[in-house]
PDB file of N, CA, C and O in Angstrom:
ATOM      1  N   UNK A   1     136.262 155.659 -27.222  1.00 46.00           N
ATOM      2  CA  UNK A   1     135.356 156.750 -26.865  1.00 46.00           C
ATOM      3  C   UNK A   1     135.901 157.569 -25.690  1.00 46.00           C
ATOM      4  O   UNK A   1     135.791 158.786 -25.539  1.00 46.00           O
ATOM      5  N   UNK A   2     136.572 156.593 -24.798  1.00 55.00           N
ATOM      6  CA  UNK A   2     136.735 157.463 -23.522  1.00 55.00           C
ATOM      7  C   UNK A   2     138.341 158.686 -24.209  1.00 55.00           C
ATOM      8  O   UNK A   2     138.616 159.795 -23.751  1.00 55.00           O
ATOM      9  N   UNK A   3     139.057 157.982 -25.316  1.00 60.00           N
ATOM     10  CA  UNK A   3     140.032 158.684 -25.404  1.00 60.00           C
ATOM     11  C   UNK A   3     139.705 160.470 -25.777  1.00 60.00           C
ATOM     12  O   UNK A   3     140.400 161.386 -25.337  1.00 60.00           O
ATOM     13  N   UNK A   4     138.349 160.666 -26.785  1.00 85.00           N
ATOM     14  CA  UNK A   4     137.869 161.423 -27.018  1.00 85.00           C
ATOM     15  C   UNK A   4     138.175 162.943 -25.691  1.00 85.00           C
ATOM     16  O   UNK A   4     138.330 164.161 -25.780  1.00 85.00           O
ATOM     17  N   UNK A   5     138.131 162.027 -24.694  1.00 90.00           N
ATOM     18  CA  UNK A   5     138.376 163.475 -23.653  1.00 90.00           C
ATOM     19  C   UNK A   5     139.602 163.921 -22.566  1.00 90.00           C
ATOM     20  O   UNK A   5     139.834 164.519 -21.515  1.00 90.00           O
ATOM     21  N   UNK A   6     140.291 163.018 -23.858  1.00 91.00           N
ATOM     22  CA  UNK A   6     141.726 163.437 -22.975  1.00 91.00           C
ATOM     23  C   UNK A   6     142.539 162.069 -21.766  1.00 91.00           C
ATOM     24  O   UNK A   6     142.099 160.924 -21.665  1.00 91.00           O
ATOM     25  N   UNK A   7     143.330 162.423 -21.265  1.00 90.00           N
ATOM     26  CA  UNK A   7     143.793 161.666 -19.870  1.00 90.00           C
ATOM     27  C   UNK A   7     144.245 162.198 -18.209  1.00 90.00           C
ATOM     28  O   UNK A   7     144.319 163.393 -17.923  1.00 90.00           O
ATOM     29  N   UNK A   8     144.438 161.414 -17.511  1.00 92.00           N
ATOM     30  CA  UNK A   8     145.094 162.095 -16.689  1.00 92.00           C
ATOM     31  C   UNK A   8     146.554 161.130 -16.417  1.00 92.00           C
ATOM     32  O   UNK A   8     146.342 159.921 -16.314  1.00 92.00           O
ATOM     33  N   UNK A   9     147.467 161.422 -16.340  1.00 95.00           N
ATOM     34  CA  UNK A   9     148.923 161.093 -15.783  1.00 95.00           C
ATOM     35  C   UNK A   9     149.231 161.499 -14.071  1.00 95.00           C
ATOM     36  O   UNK A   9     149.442 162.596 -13.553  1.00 95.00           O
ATOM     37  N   UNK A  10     149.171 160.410 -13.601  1.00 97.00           N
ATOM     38  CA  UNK A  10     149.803 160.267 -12.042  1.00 97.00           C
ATOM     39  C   UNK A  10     151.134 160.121 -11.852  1.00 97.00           C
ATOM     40  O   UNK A  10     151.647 159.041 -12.145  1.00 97.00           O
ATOM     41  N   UNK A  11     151.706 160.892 -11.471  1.00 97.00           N
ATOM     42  CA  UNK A  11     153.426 161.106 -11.224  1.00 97.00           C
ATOM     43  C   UNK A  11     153.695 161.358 -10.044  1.00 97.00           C
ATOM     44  O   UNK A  11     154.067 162.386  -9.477  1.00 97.00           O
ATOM     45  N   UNK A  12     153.351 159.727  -9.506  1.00 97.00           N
ATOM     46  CA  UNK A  12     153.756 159.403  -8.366  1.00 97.00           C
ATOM     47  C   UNK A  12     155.113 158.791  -8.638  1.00 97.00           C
ATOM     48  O   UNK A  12     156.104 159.323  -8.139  1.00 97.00           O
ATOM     49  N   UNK A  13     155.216 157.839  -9.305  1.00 96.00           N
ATOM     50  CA  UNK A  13     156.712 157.605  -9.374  1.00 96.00           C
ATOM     51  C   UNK A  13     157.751 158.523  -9.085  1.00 96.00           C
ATOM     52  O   UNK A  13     158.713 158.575  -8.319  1.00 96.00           O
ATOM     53  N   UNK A  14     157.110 159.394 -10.161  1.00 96.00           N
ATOM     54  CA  UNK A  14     158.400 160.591 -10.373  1.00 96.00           C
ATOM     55  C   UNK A  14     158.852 161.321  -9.231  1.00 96.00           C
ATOM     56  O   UNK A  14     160.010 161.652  -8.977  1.00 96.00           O
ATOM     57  N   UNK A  15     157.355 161.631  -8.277  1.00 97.00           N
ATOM     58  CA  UNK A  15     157.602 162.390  -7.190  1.00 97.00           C
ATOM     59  C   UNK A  15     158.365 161.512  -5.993  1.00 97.00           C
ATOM     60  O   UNK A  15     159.264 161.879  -5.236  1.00 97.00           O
ATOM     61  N   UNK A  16     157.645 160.140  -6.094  1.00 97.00           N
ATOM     62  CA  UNK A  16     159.007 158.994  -5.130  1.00 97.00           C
ATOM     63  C   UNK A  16     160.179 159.214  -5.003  1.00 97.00           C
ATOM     64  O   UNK A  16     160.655 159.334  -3.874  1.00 97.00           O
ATOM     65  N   UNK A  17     161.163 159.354  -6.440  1.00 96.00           N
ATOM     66  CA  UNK A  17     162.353 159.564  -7.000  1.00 96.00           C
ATOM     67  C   UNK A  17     162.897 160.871  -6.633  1.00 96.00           C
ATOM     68  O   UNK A  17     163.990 160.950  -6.072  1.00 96.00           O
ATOM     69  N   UNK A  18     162.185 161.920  -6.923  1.00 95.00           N
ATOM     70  CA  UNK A  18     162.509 163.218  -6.383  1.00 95.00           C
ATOM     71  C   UNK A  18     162.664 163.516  -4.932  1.00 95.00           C
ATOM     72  O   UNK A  18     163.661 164.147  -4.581  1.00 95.00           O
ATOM     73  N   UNK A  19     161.665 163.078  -3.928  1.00 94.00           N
ATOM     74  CA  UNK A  19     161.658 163.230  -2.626  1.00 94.00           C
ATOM     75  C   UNK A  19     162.676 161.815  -2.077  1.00 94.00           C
ATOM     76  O   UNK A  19     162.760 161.716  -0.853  1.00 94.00           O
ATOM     77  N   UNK A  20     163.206 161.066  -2.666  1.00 95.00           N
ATOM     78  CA  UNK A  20     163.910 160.009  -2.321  1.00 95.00           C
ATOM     79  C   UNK A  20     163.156 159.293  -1.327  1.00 95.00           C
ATOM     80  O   UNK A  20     163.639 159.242  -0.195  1.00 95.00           O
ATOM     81  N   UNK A  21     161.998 158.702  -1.567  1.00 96.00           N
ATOM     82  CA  UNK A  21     161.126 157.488  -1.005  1.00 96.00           C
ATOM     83  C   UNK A  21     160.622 156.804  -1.429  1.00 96.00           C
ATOM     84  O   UNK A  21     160.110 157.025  -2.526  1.00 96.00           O
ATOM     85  N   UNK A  22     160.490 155.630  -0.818  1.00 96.00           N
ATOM     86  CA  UNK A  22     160.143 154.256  -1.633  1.00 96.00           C
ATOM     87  C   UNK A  22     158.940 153.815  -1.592  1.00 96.00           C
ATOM     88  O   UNK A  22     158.452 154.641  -0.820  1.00 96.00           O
ATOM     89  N   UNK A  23     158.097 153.109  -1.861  1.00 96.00           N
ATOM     90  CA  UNK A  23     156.877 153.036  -2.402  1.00 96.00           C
ATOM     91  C   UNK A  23     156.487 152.502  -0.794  1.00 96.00           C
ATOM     92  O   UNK A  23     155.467 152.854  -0.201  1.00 96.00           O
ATOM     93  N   UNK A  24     157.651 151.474  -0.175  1.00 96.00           N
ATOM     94  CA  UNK A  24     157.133 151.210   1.253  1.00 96.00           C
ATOM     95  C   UNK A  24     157.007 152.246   2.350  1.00 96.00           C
ATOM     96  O   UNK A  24     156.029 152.216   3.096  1.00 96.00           O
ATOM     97  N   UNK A  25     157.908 153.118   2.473  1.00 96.00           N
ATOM     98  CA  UNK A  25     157.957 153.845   3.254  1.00 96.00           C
ATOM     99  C   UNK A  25     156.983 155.205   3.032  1.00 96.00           C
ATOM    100  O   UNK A  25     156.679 155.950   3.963  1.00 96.00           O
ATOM    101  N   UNK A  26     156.549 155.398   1.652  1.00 97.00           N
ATOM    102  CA  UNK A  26     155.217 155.994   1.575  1.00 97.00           C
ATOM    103  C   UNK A  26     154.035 155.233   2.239  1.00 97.00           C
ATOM    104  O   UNK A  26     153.166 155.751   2.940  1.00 97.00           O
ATOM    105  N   UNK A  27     154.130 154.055   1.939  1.00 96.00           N
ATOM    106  CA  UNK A  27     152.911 153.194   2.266  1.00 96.00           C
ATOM    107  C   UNK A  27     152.630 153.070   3.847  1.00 96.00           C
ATOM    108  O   UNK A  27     151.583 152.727   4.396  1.00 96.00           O
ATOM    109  N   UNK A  28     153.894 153.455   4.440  1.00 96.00           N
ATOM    110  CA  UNK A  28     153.771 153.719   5.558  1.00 96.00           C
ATOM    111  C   UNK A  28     153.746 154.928   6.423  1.00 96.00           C
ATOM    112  O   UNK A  28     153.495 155.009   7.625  1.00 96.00           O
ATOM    113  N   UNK A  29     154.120 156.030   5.397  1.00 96.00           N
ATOM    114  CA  UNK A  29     154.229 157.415   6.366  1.00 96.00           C
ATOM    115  C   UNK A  29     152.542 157.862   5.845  1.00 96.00           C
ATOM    116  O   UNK A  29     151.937 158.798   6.368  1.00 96.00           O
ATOM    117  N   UNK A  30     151.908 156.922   4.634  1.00 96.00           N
ATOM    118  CA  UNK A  30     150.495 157.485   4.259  1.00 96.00           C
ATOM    119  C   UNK A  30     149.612 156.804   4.526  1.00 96.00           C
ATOM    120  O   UNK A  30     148.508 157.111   4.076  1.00 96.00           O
ATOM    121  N   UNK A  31     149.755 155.596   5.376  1.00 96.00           N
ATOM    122  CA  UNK A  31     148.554 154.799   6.027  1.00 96.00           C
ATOM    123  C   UNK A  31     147.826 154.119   4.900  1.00 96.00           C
ATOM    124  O   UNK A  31     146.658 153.875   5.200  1.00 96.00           O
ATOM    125  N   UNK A  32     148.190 153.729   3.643  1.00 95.00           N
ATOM    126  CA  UNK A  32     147.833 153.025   2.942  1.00 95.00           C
ATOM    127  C   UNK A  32     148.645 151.629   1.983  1.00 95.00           C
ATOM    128  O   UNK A  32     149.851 151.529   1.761  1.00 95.00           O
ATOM    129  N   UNK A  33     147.998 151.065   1.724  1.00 94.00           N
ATOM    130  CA  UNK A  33     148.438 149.530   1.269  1.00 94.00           C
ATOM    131  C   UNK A  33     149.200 149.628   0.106  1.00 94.00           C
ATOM    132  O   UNK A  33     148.872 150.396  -0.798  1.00 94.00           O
ATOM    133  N   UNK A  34     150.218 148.897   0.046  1.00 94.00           N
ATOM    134  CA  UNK A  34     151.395 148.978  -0.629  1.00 94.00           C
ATOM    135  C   UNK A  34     150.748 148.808  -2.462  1.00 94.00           C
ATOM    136  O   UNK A  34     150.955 149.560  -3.414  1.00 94.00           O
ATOM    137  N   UNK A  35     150.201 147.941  -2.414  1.00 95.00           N
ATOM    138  CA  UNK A  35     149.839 147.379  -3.697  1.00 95.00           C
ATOM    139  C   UNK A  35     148.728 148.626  -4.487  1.00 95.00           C
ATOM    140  O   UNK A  35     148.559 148.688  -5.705  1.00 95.00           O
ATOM    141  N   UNK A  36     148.198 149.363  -3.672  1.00 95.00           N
ATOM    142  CA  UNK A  36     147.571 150.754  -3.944  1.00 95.00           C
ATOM    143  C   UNK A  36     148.546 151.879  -4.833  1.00 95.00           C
ATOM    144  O   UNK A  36     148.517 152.351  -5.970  1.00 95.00           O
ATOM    145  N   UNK A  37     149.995 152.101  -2.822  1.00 96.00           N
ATOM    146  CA  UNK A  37     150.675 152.529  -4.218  1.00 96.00           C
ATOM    147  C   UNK A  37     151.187 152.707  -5.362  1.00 96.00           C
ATOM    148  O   UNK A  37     151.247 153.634  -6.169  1.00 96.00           O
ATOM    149  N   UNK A  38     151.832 150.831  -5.244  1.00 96.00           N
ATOM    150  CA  UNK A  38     152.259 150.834  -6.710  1.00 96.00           C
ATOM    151  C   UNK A  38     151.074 151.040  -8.367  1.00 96.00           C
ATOM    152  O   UNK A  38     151.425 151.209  -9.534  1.00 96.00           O
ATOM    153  N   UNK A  39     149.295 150.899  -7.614  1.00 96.00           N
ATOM    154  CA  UNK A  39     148.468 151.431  -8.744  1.00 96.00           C
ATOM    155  C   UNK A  39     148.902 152.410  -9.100  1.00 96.00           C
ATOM    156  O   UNK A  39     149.241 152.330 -10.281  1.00 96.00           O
ATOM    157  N   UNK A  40     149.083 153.375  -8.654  1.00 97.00           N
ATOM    158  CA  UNK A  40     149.081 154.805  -8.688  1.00 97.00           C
ATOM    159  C   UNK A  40     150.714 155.020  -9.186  1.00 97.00           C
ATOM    160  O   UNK A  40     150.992 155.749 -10.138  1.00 97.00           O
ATOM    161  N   UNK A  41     151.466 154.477  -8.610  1.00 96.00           N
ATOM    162  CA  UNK A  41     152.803 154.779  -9.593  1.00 96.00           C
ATOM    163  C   UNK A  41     152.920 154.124 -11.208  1.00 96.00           C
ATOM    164  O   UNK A  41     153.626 154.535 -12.129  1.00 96.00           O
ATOM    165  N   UNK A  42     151.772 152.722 -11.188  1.00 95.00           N
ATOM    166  CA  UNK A  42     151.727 152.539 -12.653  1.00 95.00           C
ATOM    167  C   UNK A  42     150.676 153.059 -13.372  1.00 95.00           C
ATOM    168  O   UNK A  42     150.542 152.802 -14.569  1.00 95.00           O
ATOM    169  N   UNK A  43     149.765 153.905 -12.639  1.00 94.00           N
ATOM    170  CA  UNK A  43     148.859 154.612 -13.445  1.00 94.00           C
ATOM    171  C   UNK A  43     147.820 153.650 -13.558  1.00 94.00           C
ATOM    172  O   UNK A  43     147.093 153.751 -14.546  1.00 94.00           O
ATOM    173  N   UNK A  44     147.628 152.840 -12.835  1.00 94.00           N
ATOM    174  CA  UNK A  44     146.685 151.131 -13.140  1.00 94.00           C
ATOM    175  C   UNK A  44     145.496 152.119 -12.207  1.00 94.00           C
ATOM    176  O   UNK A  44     145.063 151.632 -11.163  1.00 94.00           O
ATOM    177  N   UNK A  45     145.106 153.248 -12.570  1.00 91.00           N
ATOM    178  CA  UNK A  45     144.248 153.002 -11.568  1.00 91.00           C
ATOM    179  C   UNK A  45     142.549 153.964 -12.409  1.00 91.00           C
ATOM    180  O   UNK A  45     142.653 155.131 -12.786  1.00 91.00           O
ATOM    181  N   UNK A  46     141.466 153.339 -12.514  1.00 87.00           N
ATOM    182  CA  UNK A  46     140.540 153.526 -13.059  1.00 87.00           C
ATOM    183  C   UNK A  46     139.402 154.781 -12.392  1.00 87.00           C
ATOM    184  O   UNK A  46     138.805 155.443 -13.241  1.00 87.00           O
ATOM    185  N   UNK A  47     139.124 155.084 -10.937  1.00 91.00           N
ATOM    186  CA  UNK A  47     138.813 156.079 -10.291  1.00 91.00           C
ATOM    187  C   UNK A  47     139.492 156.259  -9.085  1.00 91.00           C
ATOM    188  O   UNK A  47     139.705 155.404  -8.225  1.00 91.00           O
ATOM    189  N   UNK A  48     139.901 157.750  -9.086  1.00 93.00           N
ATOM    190  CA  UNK A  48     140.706 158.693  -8.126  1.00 93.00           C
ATOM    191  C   UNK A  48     140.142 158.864  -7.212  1.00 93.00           C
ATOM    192  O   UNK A  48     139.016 159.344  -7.343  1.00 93.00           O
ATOM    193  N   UNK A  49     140.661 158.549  -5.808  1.00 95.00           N
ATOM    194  CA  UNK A  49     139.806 158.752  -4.970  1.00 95.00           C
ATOM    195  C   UNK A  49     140.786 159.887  -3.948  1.00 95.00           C
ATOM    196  O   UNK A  49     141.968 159.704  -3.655  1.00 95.00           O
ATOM    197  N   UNK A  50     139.810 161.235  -3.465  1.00 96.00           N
ATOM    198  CA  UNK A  50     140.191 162.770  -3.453  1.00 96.00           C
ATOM    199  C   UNK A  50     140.995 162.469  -1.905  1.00 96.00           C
ATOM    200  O   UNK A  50     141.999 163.069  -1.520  1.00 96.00           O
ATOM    201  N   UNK A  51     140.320 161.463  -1.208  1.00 96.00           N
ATOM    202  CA  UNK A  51     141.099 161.216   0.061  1.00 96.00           C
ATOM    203  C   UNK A  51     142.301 160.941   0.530  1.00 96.00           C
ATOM    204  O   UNK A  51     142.865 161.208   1.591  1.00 96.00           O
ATOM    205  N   UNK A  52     142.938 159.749  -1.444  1.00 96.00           N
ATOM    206  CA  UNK A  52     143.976 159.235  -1.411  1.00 96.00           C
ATOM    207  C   UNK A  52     144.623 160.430  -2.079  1.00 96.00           C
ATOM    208  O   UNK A  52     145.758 160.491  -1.607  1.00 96.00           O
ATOM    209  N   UNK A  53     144.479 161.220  -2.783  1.00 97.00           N
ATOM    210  CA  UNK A  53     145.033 162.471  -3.329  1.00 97.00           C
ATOM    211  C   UNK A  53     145.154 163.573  -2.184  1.00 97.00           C
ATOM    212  O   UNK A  53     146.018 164.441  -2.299  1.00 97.00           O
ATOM    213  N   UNK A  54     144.613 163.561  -1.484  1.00 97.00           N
ATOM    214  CA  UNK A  54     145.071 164.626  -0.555  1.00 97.00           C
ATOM    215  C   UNK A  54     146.048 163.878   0.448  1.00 97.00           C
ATOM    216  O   UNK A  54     146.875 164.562   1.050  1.00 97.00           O
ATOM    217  N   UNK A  55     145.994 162.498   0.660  1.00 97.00           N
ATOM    218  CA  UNK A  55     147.056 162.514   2.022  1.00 97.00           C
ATOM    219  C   UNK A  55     148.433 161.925   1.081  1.00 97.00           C
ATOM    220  O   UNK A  55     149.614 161.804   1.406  1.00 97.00           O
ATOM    221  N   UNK A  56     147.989 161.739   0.279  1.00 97.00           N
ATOM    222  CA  UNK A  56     149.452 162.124  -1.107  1.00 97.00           C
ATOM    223  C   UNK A  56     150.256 163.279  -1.011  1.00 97.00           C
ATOM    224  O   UNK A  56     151.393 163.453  -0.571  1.00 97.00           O
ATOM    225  N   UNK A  57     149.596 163.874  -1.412  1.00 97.00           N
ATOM    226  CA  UNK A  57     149.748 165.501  -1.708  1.00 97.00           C
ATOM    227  C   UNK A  57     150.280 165.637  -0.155  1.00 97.00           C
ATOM    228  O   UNK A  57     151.355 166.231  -0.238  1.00 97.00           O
ATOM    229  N   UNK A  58     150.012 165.363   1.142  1.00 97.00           N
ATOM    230  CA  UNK A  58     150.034 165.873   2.363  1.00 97.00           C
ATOM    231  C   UNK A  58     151.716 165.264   2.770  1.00 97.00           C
ATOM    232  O   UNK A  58     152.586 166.064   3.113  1.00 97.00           O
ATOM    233  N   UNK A  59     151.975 163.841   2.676  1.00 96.00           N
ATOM    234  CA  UNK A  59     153.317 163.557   2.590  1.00 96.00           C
ATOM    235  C   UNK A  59     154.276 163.515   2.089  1.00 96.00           C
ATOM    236  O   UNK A  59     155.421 163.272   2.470  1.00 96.00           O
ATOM    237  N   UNK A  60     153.536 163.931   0.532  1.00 97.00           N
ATOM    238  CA  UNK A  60     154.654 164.258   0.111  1.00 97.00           C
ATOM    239  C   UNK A  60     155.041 165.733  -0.142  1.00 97.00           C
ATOM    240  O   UNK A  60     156.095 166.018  -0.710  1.00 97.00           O
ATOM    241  N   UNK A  61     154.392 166.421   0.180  1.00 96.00           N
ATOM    242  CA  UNK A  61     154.971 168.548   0.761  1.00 96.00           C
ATOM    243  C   UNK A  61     154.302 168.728  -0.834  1.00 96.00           C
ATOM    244  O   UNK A  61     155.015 169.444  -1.537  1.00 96.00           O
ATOM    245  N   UNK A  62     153.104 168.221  -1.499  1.00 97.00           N
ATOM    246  CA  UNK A  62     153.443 168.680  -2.963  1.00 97.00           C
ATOM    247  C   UNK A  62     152.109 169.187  -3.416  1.00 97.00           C
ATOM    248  O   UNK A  62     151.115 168.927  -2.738  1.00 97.00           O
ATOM    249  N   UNK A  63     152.037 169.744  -4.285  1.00 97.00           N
ATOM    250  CA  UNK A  63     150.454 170.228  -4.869  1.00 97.00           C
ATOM    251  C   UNK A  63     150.077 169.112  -5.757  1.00 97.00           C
ATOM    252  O   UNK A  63     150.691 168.067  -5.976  1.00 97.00           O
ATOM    253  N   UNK A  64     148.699 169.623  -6.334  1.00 97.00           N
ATOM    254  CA  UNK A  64     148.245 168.562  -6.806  1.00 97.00           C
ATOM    255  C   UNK A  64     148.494 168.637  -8.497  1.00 97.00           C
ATOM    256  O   UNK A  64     148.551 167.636  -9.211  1.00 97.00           O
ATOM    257  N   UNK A  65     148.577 169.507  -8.794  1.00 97.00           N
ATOM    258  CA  UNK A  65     149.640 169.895 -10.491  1.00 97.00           C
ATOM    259  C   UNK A  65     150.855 168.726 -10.237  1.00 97.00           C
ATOM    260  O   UNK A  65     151.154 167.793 -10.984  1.00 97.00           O
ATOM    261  N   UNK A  66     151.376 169.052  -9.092  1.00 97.00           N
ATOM    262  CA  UNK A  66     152.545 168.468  -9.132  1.00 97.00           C
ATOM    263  C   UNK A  66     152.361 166.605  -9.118  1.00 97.00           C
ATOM    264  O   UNK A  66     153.286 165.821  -9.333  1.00 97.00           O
ATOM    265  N   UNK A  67     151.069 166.266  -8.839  1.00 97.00           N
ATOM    266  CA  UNK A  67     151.047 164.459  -9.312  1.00 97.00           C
ATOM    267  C   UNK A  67     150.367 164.376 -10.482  1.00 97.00           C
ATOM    268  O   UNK A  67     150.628 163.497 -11.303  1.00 97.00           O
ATOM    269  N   UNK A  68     149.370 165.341 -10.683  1.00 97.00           N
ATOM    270  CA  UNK A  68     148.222 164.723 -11.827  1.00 97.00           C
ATOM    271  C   UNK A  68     148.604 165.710 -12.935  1.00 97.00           C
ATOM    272  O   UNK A  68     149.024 166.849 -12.732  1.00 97.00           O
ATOM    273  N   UNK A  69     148.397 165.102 -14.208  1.00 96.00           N
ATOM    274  CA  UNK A  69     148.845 165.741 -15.375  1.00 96.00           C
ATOM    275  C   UNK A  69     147.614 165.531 -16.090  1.00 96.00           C
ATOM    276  O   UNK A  69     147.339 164.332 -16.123  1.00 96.00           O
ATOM    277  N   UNK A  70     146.446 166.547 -16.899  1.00 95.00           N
ATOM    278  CA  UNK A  70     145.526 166.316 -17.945  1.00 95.00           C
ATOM    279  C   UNK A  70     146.750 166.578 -19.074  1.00 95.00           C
ATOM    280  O   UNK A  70     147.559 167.505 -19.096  1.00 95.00           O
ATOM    281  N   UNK A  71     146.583 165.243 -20.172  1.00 93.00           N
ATOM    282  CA  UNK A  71     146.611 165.500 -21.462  1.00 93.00           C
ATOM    283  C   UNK A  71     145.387 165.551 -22.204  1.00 93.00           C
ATOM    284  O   UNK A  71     144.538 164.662 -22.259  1.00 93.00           O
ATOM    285  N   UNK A  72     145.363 167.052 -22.966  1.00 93.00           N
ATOM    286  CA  UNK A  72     144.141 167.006 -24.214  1.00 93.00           C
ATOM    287  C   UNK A  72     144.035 166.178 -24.595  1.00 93.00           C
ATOM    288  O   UNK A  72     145.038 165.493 -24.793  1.00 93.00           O
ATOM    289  N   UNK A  73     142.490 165.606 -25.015  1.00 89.00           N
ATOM    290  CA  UNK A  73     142.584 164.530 -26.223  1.00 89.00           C
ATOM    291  C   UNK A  73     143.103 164.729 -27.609  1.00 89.00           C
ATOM    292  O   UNK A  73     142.507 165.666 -28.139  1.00 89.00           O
ATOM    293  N   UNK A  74     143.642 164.402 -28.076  1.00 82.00           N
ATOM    294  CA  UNK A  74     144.609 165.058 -29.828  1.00 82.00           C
ATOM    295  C   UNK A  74     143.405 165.522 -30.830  1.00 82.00           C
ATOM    296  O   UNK A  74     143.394 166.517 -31.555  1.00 82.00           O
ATOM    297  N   UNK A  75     142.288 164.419 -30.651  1.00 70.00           N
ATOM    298  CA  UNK A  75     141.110 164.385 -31.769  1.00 70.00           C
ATOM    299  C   UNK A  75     140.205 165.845 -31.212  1.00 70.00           C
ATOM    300  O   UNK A  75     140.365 166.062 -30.011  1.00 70.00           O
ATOM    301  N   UNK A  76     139.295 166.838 -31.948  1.00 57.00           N
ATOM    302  CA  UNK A  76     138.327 167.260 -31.436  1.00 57.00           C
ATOM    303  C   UNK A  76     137.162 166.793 -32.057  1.00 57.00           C
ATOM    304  O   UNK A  76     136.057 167.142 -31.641  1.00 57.00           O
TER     305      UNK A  76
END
């Protein structure tokens, strides 16, 4: 049912790789717990919270297009 409305994709990994930083040294230039980030680089994560998206977005110089991806749902 929930697929019915699509997804969202977190590309935090990707942006790690690009800015050349590691999941620790995010965890530390963003004041949050390591095991958080790696939710968010495996997408393990069930509600977004706008606080952890903005001081994301804040260390890593990036917009927010640039972590979160909506895919349509295929079905209408």
């Amino acid at each position: 049912m929930e697929n019915n409305y699509g997804s969202i994709e977190i590309r935090l990994n990707e942006l790690l790789k690009k800015k050349g930083l590691s999941k620790n040294k995010l965890s530390y230039k963003a004041e949050m717990n390591w095991k958080q980030i790696d939710n968010y680089c495996t997408n393990n994560i069930t509600r977004l919270d706008v606080f952890v998206l903005c001081k994301l977005c804040t260390v890593l110089e990036c917009k927010i297009e640039d972590l979160l991806v909506f895919h349509p749902s295929e079905t209408k």
